[in-house]
Short mmCIF file of C-alpha atoms in Angstrom, two decimals:
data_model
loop_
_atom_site.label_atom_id
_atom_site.label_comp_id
_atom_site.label_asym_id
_atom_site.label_seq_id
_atom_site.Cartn_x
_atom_site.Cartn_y
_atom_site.Cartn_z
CA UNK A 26 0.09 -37.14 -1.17
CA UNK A 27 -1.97 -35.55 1.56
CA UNK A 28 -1.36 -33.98 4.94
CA UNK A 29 -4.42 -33.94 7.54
CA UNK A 30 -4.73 -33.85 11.35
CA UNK A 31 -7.57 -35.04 13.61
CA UNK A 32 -8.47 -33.46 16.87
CA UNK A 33 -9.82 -36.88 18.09
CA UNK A 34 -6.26 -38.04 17.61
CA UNK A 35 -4.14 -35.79 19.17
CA UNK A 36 -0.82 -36.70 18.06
CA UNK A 37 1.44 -37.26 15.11
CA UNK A 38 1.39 -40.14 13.32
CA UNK A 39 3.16 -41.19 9.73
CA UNK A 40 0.04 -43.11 8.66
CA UNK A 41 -2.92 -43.11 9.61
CA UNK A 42 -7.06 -43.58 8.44
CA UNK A 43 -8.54 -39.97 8.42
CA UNK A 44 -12.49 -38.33 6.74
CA UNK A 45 -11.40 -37.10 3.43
CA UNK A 46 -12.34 -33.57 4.75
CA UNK A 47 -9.78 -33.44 7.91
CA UNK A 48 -6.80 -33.95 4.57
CA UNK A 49 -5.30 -31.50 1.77
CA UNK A 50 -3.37 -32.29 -1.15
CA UNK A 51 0.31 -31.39 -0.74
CA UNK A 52 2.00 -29.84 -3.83
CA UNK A 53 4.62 -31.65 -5.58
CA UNK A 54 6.97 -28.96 -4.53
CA UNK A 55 6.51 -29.29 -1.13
CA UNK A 56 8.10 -32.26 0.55
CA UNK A 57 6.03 -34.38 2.85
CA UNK A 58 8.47 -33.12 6.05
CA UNK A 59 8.04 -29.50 5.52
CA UNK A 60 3.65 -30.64 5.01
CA UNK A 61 3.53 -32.34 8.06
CA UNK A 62 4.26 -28.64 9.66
CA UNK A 63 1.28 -27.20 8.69
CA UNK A 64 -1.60 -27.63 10.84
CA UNK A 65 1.07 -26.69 13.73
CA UNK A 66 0.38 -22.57 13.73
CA UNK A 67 -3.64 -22.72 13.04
CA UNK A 68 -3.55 -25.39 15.76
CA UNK A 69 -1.62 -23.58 18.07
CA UNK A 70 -4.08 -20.00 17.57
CA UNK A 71 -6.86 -22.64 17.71
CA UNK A 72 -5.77 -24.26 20.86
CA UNK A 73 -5.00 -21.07 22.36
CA UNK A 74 -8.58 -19.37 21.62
CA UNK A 75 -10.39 -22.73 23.04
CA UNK A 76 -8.74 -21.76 26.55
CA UNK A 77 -10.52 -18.51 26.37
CA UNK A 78 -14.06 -20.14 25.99
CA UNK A 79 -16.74 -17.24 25.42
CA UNK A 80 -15.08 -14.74 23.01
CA UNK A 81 -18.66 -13.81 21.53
CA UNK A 82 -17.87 -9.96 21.40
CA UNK A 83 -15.47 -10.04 23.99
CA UNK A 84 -11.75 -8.17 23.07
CA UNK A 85 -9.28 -10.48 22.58
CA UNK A 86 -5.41 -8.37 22.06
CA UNK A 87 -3.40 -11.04 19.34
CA UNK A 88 -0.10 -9.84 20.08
CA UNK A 89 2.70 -10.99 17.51
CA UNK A 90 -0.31 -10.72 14.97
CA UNK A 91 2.08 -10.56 11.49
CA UNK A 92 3.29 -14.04 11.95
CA UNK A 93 2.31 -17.46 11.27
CA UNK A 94 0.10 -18.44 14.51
CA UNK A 95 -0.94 -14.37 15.15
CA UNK A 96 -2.18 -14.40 11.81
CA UNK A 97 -4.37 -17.67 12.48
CA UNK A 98 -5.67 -16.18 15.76
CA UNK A 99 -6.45 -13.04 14.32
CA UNK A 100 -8.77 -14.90 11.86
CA UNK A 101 -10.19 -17.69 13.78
CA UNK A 102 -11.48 -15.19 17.04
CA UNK A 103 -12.91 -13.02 14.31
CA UNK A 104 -14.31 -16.12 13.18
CA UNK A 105 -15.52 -16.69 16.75
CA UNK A 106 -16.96 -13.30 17.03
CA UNK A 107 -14.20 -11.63 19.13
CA UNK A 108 -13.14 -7.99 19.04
CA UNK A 109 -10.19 -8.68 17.91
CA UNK A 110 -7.12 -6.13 18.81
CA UNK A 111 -3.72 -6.80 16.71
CA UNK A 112 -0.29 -5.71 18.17
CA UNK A 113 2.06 -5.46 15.15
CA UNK A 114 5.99 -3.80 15.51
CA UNK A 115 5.59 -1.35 12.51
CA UNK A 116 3.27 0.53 11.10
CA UNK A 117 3.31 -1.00 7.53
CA UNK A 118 1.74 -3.85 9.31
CA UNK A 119 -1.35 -2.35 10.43
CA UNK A 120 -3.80 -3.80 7.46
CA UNK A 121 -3.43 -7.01 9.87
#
């Protein structure tokens, strides 16, 4: 049991032939349906960064930063070498 996504593929697909290093194991106790959601907030952050092309020390504001695809952008333009500015509601959340 393995979930995986290509970007070459763009899509969804029940089966399909994939590099062993675009998959990960899924858990036992995770069924298949709720596995097949999670590339979808990484992609999203991922898909969203791409659209601002040269974030090489550039600021980039993450607003909604505490949840699923904030959390992803955070990482990946930090990743990407952005100055990455996090908007979070409380103050609790501000190790983001």
């Amino acid at each position: 049991r393995v979930v995986g996504f290509s970007r070459a593929m763009q899509g969804w697909a029940e089966l399909c032939a994939l590099p062993t290093h675009e998959l990960a194991p899924v858990p036992d106790a995770v069924s298949l349906e709720d596995a097949a959601t999670l590339p979808v907030a990484g992609l999203t952050a991922l898909y969203g960064l791409e659209r601002g092309e040269r974030l090489l020390a550039s600021p980039v504001l993450i607003t909604g930063a505490t949840g699923g695809t904030g959390l992803f952008a955070c990482a990946l333009a930090n990743l990407m070498g952005a100055h990455v500015v996090a908007h979070v509601r409380r103050e609790e959340q501000t190790s983001v």
